[in-house]
Structure formats: structure tokens, C-alpha cells
XYZ file of C-alpha atoms in Angstrom:
506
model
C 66.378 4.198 77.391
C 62.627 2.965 77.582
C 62.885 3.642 81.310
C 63.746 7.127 80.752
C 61.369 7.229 78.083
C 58.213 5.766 80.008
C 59.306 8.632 82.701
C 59.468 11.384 79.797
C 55.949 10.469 79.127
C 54.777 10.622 82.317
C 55.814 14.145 83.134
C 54.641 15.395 79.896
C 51.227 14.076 80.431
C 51.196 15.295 84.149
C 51.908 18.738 83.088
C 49.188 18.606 80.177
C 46.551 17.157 82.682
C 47.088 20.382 85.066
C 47.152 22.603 82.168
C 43.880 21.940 80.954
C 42.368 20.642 83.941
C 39.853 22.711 86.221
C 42.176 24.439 88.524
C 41.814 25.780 91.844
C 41.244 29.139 92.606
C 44.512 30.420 93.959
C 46.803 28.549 91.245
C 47.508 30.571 88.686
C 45.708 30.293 85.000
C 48.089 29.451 81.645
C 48.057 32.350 79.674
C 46.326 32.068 76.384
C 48.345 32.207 73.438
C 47.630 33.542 70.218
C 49.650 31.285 67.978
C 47.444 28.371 69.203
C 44.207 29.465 67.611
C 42.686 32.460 65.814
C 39.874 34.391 67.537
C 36.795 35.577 66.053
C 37.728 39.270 66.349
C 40.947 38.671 63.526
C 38.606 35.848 61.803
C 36.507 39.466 61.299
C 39.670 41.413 60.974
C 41.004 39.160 58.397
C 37.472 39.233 56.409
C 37.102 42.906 56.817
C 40.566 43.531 55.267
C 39.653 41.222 52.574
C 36.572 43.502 51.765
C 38.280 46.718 51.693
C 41.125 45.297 49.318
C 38.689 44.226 46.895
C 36.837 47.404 47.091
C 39.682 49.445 46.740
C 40.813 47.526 43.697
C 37.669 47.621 42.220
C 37.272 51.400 42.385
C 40.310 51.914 40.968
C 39.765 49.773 38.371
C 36.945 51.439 37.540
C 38.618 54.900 37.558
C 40.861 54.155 35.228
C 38.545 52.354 32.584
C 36.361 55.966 32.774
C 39.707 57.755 32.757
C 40.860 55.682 29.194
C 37.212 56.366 28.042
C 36.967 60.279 28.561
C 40.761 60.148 26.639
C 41.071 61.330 22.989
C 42.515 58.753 20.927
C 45.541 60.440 20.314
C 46.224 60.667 24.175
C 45.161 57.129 24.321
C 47.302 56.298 21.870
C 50.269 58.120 23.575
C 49.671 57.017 26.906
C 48.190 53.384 26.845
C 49.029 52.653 30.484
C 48.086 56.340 31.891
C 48.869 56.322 35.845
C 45.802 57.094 37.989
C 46.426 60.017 40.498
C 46.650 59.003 43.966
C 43.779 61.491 44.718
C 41.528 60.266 42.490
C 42.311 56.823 43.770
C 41.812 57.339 47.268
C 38.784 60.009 47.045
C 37.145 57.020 44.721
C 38.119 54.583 47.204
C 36.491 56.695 49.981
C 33.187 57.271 48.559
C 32.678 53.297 48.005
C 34.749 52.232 51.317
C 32.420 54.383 53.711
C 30.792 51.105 55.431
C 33.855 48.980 55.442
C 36.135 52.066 56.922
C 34.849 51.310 60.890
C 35.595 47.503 60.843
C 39.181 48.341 58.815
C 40.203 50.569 61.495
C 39.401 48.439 64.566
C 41.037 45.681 62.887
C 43.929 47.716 63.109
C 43.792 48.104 66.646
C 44.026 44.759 67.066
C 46.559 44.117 64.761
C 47.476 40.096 65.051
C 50.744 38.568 65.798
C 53.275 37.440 62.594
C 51.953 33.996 63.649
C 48.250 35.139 63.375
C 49.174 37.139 60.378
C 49.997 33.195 58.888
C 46.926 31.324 59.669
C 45.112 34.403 58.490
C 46.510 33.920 54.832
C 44.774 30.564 55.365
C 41.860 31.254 56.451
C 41.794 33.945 53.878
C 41.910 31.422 50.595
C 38.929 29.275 52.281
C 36.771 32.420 53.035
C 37.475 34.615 50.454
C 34.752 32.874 48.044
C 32.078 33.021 50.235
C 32.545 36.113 51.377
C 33.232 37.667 47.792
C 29.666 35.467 47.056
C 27.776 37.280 50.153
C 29.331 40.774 48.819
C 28.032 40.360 45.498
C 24.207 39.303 46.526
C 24.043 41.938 49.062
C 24.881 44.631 46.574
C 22.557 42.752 43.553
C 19.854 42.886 46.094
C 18.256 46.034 47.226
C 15.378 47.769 48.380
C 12.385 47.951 45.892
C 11.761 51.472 45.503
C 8.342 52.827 45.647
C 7.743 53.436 42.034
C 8.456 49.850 41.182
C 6.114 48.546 43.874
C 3.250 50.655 42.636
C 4.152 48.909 39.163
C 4.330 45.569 40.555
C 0.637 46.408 42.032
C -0.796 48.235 39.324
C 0.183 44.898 37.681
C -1.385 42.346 39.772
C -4.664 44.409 39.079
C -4.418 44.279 35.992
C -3.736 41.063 35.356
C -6.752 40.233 37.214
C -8.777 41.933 34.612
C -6.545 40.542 31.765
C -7.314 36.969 32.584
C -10.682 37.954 31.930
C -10.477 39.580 28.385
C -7.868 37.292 27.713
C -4.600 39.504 27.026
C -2.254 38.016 28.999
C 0.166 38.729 26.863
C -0.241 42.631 27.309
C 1.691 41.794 30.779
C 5.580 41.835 30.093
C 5.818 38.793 32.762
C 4.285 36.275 30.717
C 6.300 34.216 27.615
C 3.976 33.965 24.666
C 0.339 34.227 24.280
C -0.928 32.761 27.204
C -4.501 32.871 26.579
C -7.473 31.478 28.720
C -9.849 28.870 26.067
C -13.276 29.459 26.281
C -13.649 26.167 24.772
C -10.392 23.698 24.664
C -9.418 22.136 20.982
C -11.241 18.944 21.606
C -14.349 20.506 22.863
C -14.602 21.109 26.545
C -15.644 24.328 28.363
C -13.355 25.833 30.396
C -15.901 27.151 32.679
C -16.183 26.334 36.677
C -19.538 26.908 38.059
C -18.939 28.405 41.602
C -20.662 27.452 45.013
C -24.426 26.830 44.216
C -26.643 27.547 47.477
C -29.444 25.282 46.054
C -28.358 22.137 45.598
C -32.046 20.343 45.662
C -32.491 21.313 42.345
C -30.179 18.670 41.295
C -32.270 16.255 43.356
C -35.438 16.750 41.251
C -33.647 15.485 38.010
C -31.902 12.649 39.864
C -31.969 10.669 36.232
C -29.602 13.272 35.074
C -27.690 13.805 38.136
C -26.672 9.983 38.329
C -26.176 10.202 34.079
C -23.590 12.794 34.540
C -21.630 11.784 37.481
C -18.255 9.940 36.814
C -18.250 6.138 36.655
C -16.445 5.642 39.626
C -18.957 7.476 41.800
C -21.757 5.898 39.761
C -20.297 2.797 40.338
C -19.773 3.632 44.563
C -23.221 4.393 44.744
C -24.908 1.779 43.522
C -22.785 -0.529 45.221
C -23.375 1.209 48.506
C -27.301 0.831 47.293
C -26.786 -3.032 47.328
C -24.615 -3.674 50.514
C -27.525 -1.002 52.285
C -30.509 -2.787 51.403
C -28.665 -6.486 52.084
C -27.490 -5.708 55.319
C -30.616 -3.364 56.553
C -33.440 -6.145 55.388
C -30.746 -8.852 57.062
C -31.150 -7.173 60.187
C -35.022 -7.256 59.611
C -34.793 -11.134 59.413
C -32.472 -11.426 62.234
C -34.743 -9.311 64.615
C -37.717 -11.141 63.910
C -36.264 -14.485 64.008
C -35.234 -13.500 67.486
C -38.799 -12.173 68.128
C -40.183 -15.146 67.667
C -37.552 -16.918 69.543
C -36.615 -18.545 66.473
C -32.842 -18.464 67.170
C -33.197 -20.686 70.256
C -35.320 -23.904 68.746
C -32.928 -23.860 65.453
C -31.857 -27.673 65.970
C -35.622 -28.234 67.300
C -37.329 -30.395 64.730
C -41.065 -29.819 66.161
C -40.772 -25.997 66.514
C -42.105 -24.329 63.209
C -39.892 -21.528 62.820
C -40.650 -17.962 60.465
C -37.298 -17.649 58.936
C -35.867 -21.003 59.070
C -32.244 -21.784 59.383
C -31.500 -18.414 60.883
C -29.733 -18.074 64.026
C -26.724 -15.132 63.601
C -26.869 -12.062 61.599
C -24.412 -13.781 58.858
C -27.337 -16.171 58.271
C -29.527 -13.730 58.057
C -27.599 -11.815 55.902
C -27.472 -14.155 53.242
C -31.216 -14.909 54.101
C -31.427 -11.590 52.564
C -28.923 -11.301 49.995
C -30.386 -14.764 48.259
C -33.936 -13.719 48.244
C -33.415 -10.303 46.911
C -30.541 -11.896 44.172
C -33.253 -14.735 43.578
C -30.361 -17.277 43.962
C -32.518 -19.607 46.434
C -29.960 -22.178 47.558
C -32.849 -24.145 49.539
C -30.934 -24.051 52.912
C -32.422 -20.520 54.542
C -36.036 -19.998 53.502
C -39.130 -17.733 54.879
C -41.942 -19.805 55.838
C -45.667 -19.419 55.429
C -45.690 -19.390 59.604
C -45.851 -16.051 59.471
C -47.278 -13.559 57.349
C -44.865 -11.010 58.740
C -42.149 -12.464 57.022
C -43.962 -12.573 53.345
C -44.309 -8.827 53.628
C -40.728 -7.895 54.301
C -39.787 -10.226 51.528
C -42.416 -9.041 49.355
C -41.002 -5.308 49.827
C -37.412 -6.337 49.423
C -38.300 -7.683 46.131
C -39.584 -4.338 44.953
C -36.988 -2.094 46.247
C -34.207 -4.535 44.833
C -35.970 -4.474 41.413
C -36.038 -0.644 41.301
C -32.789 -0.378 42.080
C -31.875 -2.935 39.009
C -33.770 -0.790 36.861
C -32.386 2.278 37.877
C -28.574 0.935 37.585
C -29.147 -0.476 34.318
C -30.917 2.202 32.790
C -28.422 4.796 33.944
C -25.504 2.250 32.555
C -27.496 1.857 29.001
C -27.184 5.291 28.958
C -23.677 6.512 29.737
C -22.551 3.564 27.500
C -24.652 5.132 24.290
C -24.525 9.038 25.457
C -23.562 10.466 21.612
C -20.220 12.702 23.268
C -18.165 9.396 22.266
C -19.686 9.369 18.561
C -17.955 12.797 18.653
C -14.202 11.380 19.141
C -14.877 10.397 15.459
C -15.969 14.319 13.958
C -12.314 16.266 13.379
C -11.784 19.797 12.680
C -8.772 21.473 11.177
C -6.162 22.566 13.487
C -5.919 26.031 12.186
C -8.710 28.146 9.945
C -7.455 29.741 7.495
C -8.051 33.443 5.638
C -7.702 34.114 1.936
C -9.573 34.958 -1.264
C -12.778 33.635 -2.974
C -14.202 34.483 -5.486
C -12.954 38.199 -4.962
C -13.846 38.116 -1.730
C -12.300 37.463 1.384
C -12.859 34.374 3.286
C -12.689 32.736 6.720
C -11.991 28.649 6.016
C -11.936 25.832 7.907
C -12.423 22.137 7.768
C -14.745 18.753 9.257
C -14.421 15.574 8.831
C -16.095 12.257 9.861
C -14.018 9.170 10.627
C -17.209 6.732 10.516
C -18.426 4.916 7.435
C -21.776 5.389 9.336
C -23.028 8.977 8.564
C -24.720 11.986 10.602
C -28.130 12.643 9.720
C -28.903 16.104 9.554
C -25.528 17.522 10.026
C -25.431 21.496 11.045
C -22.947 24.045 11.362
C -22.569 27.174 13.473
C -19.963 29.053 15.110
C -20.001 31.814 17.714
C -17.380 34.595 18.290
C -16.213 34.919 22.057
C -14.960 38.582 22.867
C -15.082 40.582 26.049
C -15.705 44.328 25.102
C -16.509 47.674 27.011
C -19.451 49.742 25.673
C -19.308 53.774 25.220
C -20.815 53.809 28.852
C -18.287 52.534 30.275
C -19.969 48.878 31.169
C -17.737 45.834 30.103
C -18.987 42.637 29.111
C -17.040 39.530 29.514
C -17.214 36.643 26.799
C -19.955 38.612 24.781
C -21.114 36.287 22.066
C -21.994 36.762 18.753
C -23.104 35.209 15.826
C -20.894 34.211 12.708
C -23.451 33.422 9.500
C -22.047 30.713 7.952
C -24.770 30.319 5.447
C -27.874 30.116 7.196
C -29.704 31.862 4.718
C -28.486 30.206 2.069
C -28.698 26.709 3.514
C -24.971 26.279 2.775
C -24.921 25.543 6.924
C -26.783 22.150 6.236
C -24.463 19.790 5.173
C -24.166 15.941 3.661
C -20.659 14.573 5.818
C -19.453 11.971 3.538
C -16.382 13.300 3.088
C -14.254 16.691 4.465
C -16.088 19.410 3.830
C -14.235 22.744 4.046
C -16.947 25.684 5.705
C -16.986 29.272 4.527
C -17.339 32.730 6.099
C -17.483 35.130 4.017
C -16.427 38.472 5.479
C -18.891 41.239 4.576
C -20.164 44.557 6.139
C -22.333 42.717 8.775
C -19.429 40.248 9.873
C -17.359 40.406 12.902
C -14.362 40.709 10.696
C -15.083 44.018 8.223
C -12.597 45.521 9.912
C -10.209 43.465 10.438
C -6.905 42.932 8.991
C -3.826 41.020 9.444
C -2.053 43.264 11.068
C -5.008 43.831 13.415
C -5.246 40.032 13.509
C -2.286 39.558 15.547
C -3.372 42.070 18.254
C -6.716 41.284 18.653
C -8.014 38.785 21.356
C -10.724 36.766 20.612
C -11.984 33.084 20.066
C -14.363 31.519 17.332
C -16.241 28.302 18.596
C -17.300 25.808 16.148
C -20.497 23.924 17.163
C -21.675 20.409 15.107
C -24.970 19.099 15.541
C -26.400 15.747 13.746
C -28.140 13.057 14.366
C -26.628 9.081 14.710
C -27.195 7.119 12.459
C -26.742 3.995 14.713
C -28.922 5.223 17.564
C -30.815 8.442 16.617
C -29.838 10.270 19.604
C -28.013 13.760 18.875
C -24.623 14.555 18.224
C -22.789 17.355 18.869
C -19.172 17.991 18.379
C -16.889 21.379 19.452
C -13.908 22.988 18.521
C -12.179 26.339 19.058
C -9.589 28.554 17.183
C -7.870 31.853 18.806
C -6.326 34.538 17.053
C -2.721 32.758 16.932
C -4.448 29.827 15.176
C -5.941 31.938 11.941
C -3.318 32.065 9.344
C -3.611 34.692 7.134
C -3.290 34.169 3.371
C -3.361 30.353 3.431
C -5.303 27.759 1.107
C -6.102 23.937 2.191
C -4.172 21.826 0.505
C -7.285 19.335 -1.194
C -7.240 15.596 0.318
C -9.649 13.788 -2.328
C -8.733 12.479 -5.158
C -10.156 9.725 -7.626
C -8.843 6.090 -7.989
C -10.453 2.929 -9.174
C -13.965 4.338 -9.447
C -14.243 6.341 -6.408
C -13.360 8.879 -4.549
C -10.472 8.545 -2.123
C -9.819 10.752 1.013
C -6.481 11.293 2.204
C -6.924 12.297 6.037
C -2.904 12.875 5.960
C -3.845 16.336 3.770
C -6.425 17.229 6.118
C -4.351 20.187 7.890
C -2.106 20.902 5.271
C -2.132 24.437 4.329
C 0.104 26.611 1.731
C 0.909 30.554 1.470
C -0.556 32.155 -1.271
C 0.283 35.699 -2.358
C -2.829 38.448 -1.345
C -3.605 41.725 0.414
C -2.619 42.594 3.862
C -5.496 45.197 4.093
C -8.895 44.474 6.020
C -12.248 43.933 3.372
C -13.430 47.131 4.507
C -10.128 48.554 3.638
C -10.121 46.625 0.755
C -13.771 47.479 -0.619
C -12.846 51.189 0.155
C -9.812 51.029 -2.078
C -12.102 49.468 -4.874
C -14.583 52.302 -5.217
C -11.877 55.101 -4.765
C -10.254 53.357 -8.372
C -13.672 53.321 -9.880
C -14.878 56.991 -8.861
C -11.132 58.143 -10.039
């Protein structure tokens, strides 16, 4: 038996090793059969059939749900499961199997086998998903037509001119307002200065320059001042020393050398970097052999010494520039619009953290507001004044505690017109400028802040945040940007005022 198996074996793998081996040209070639593996034209055939059944099931489908809608209830009523004409089905079938029709009929001129027809119902579960997926995005995907790129153009110009004004949320696109600060919450413009050809001018106030720079490139270049000067002037040593042919009598006790001590340029380096730090360890020295030498030293002092000043100076300064004093001035959050003394009101509040008061506190704001003239010419970011009480003085203010700051809205305000409805569409900014004087170092103060149109809240009071206990006054900072609704007119104070004299004339 295991003889006649080991033979068995043999032969079979004889006859599989001609089979599939390269054969000669006058043997004959196996024939290729079918039930062995599926080719690509029925892996298309079977995918193609696939398409055209779900077509042809989804047309139908949607024949008969417009059929059962067109129905009268009655008829629906009487016939809930109405047949669907064979007609209708295949003339609905036809007008959305037009593309698939070619590939269905040349798959059925090359019909598979009942043994193809088997792995096809296999391969048909593992491709029906993707292909169903591809189906679906190829008909959810489509041309653009030329109406809806002009849109999409007409947009992209316009939103150029939005970002400008401000509007962005005219454009459907964008979520929310979306709208470009002038001046952020805590102060900084949002304004990039573009390429500037003449950059010399920034040369001639190098004080200011170096003042405003950031402290790591401060820092980098006054390093780089140091490590210049140390190594250029050690270079200076080391080239005289050789010069005078110092370098070659260093261990000579009768030679009398300029720069003693100094025979490589490390030597010389710190030849340089202990005269100019004035550290004078005693082991490298410049002799009186050579007056040569007391003039490079005496110039190395100088520059060294205006560099010191210059560092320190600049440091002193960025440490006491008054923008940090302003981390301590607060505003309110939002500003707030209601009712004073019969008259309508703009309100917001300030506050200073620091027991140590500003001398000479001022307010001011400014209204930001892009606008187009009656000739056509449009300003961006036109500024104008808010009065806050300059003429009354109420601008000048003692900040001991939070003071809340009042504009009232009259016929020469920015606001007349406006109401609250108004108030939501328009788009502008109010910026809130602080100016006072340190107390600590006398230098000037100034402290911004900025509110937009989704930041005024119409028909709200602040909630007050001082109260008395144990003799004096207490401020609670928790109640600074508390606010509550009170009940008032919708209308604008023009509106308003105009109502007023129409009761008193009638």
C-alpha cells in the first residue's frame, strides 16, 4: 500500500508539472476551464447585473410610491397593495437604465457557466457594498452648473470686501458672527503693517527699535554684541603679539614681550574678554612695551562700556514700560444700553486692581465703521468720536474704585438712530482708550478695550459691586460684569424723542 501510494504521487505530480510547465511548441496547450477561476469580463458581468437589478427595483419602487400618492383615499383605501402595470414598470425602468443597458446586454452574450453562475453569487455579496457605495457618490456628485459657479464667484468677491467692513456674517458659509476686531478684548490691534521699502527709518530711532523688539531677539543681539567685540579685539591681540614675534620668546625670560602670556588665539581671547570684563586674573596682561597695545585696550574699554550702557538702559526700560501696569485696569465684558434719567444711555465699566492709583485718569472711546459716501467712495475703519463728557469734565476721572462711564445718546451721537432692532444688524466696533499717569513711576499708562455689536446688550443695568462694611467701602470685583434685564423701549432715541413731541403737539 505505501508503495502504490508513493507511485500514485508520483504520477500525479508528473502530470501537474507538464500541465503548468512551459511547454514546447508543438505539444498541445490544456484548455482553460471556466470552473477554475472567474474572468474579469463576468467579474463585470456579474457587477453590471447587480446595477441594473437595483435600478430596476428602485424605479419601480418609486413608481408605485407616486402611484399611492396621486390615489384618492378612497382608492387607497380600496386598493392598499395596487399592482404597478408592467408598462409603466419597464418604460420607468428604461428611462433610468439607459447607461447600464450596453454592459447588461453584452453580459448576456457571455452568459457564464452554472459553475460561474456559483462563484458569481459570491463574489456578488463581497462586491455588492462597494459597488452600491460607488453608485451612490457618482450620482450625489455632479457637475456644478454655471449659475452656481457664478454664485460661488460672486461670493469669493464679496467676501473679500466683507472682511473689510466686517459682515461676514452676510455670507451664508460662515456659522455665527465672525467678525474681524479692530482692537482684541485685552487691547491689541489687529493691524499688520505690510512690506515697508524704507527700512532706515527704523535705524535713526535705534533706542526705540531695540525697546520694542521681543526679548529673545533683544537678548540674541546683545549677546552677539559681546562674543563680536571679544573675539574681534582677541584677534587684535593675537596679531600683534605675532607682529612682534611675541608668540615665539613666550618661555624667554629676557625678551620683554607687548601682550604677555599670549601665544594662541584662546589666550588671546581671554586676553580680551578679561580686560574688557575688568576681571584681571594677573596671568595675561598688556605691557607698557608698547604703546600700541594701550590704545587697543584703551578703545576696547570704551566700546565695551557703551555697549553696557546701551543693554542696561534698554533692559531698565522694557522691565518698567507702563503696558504691564495695564494687566491691572479691567473693563466690563459687555456695555450695556438702558435708561437714565429719561434718557437713553450707553454704559460700561473700569476698574483698577492696584491699591496704587492712576494720576490723571482719562477716558475716550472711538467708533470704528467702514461706510460708503453718496459719491460712491468707501472708507474703511472710518473713526469717529464718542463724547463721553468732555465738556462736562465727567471724562476726567478719580479710579479708586469701579467707575461705570456714560454716553448719553443725543442728536449729535453715533447712535440717534439706532435701535435694537437695528443693533443686531449693524456692524461696527467702539474702542475704549485709558490714559493716566503711574503713580509708582510717572511714566504714562494707557489701557484698551473693544466691544462689537454682539457685545451691547440692550435694556440691561449693572448690577452695583460696592457696598459698606466696617467703616468703609467694600468692592466686590465678583459683581463687576453682572448685568440684569430691565423692562424699556425697543425704539431708537430719535424714534423715541419723535414719539414724545407727537403726544405733546396732540
Amino acid at each position: 500500500m505505501f508503495i502504490f501510494g508513493l507511485v500514485w504521487f508520483c504520477v500525479s505530480a508528473t502530470r501537474c508539472f507538464i500541465r503548468y510547465s512551459r511547454l514546447p511548441a508543438y505539444l498541445p496547450r490544456p484548455r482553460p476551464k471556466l470552473n477554475r477561476c472567474t474572468p474579469y469580463t463576468h467579474k463585470f458581468a456579474a457587477k453590471t447585473t447587480v446595477a441594473s437589478t437595483m435600478i430596476t427595483r428602485r424605479a419601480s419602487l418609486i413608481h408605485n410610491f407616486r402611484y399611492r400618492a396621486s390615489l384618492p383615499p378612497s382608492q387607497e383605501m380600496a386598493s392598499p397593495s395596487h399592482p404597478t402595470s408592467p408598462c409603466s414598470q419597464s418604460s420607468q425602468a428604461l428611462t433610468l437604465t439607459e447607461l447600464p443597458q450596453q454592459h447588461t446586454i453584452q453580459a448576456a452574450r457571455e452568459e457564464p457557466s452554472e459553475e460561474t453562475a456559483k462563484r458569481q453569487r459570491s463574489h456578488r455579496s463581497r462586491h455588492l457594498k462597494r459597488f452600491s457605495s460607488r453608485w451612490q457618490s457618482r450620482g450625489s456628485t455632479g457637475s456644478v452648473p454655471a449659475s452656481s459657479a457664478e454664485k460661488l464667484r460672486s461670493a469669493k468677491s464679496h467676501k473679500k470686501r466683507c472682511k473689510l467692513l466686517g459682515i461676514e456674517h452676510s455670507l451664508h458659509v460662515t456659522t455665527g458672527n465672525l467678525h474681524q476686531r479692530y482692537v482684541t478684548k485685552d487691547g491689541k490691534c489687529r493691524v499688520n503693517l505690510g512690506p515697508i521699502a524704507d527700512k532706515s527709518r527704523f535705524l535713526s530711532d535705534i533706542f526705540t527699535t531695540l525697546v520694542d523688539l521681543k526679548y529673545r531677539w533683544f537678548l540674541l543681539i546683545f549677546s552677539t554684541c559681546y562674543i563680536l567685540t571679544w573675539v574681534s579685539f582677541g584677534g587684535i591681540y593675537l596679531f600683534g603679539a605675532w607682529l612682534r614675534d611675541d608668540i615665539a620668546h613666550v618661555h624667554d625670560p629676557q625678551w620683554q614681550p607687548c601682550f604677555q602670556n599670549v601665544d594662541s588665539f584662546l589666550s588671546a581671547l581671554l586676553l580680551s574678554l578679561e580686560s574688557q570684563r575688568t576681571i584681571g586674573y594677573g596671568s595675561r596682561t598688556v605691557t607698557a612695551n608698547c604703546p600700541e597695545g594701550t590704545v587697543i585696550l584703551m578703545v576696547q574699554s570704551i566700546l565695551g562700556s557703551i555697549i553696557d550702557a546701551l543693554m542696561v538702559g534698554c533692559m531698565f526700560v522694557k522691565i518698567s514700560r507702563p503696558q504691564q501696569r495695564a494687566q491691572t485696569l479691567i473693563f466690563s465684558k459687555h456695555c450695556v444700553v438702558c435708561e437714565r434719567d429719561e434718557k437713553l444711555c450707553m454704559l460700561f465699566r473700569i476698574g483698577d486692581l492696584r491699591a496704587s492709583h492712576m494720576v490723571d485718569a482719562k477716558i475716550r472711546a472711538k467708533l470704528i465703521k467702514s461706510r460708503q459716501t453718496k459719491e460712491g467712495e468707501f472708507i474703511p475703519l472710518e473713526q469717529s468720536e464718542i463724547n463721553l463728557g468732555y465738556d462736562t469734565g465727567a471724562d476726567r476721572l478719580l479710579l479708586v474704585e469701579p467707575q461705570t462711564i456714560t454716553h448719553v445718546i443725543h442728536e449729535s451721537s453715533p447712535f440717534w438712530e439706532v435701535g435694537a432692532e437695528r443693533l443686531e444688524r449693524e456692524t461696527f466696533e467702539i474702542i475704549v482708550i485709558l490714559e493716566g499717569i503711574v503713580e509708582a513711576s510717572g511714566m504714562t499708562c494707557q489701557a484698551r478695550t473693544s466691544y462689537t455689536g454682539d457685545e451691547i446688550l440692550w435694556g440691561h443695568r449693572f448690577e452695583s459691586c460696592i457696598s459698606l462694611e466696617k467703616g468703609a467701602f467694600q468692592v466686590n470685583y465678583s459683581a463687576f460684569d453682572k448685568t440684569f434685564e430691565v423692562q424699556m423701549s425697543r425704539l431708537s432715541a430719535k424714534d423715541k424723542s419723535t414719539t414724545k413731541e407727537h403726544d405733546v403737539v396732540f
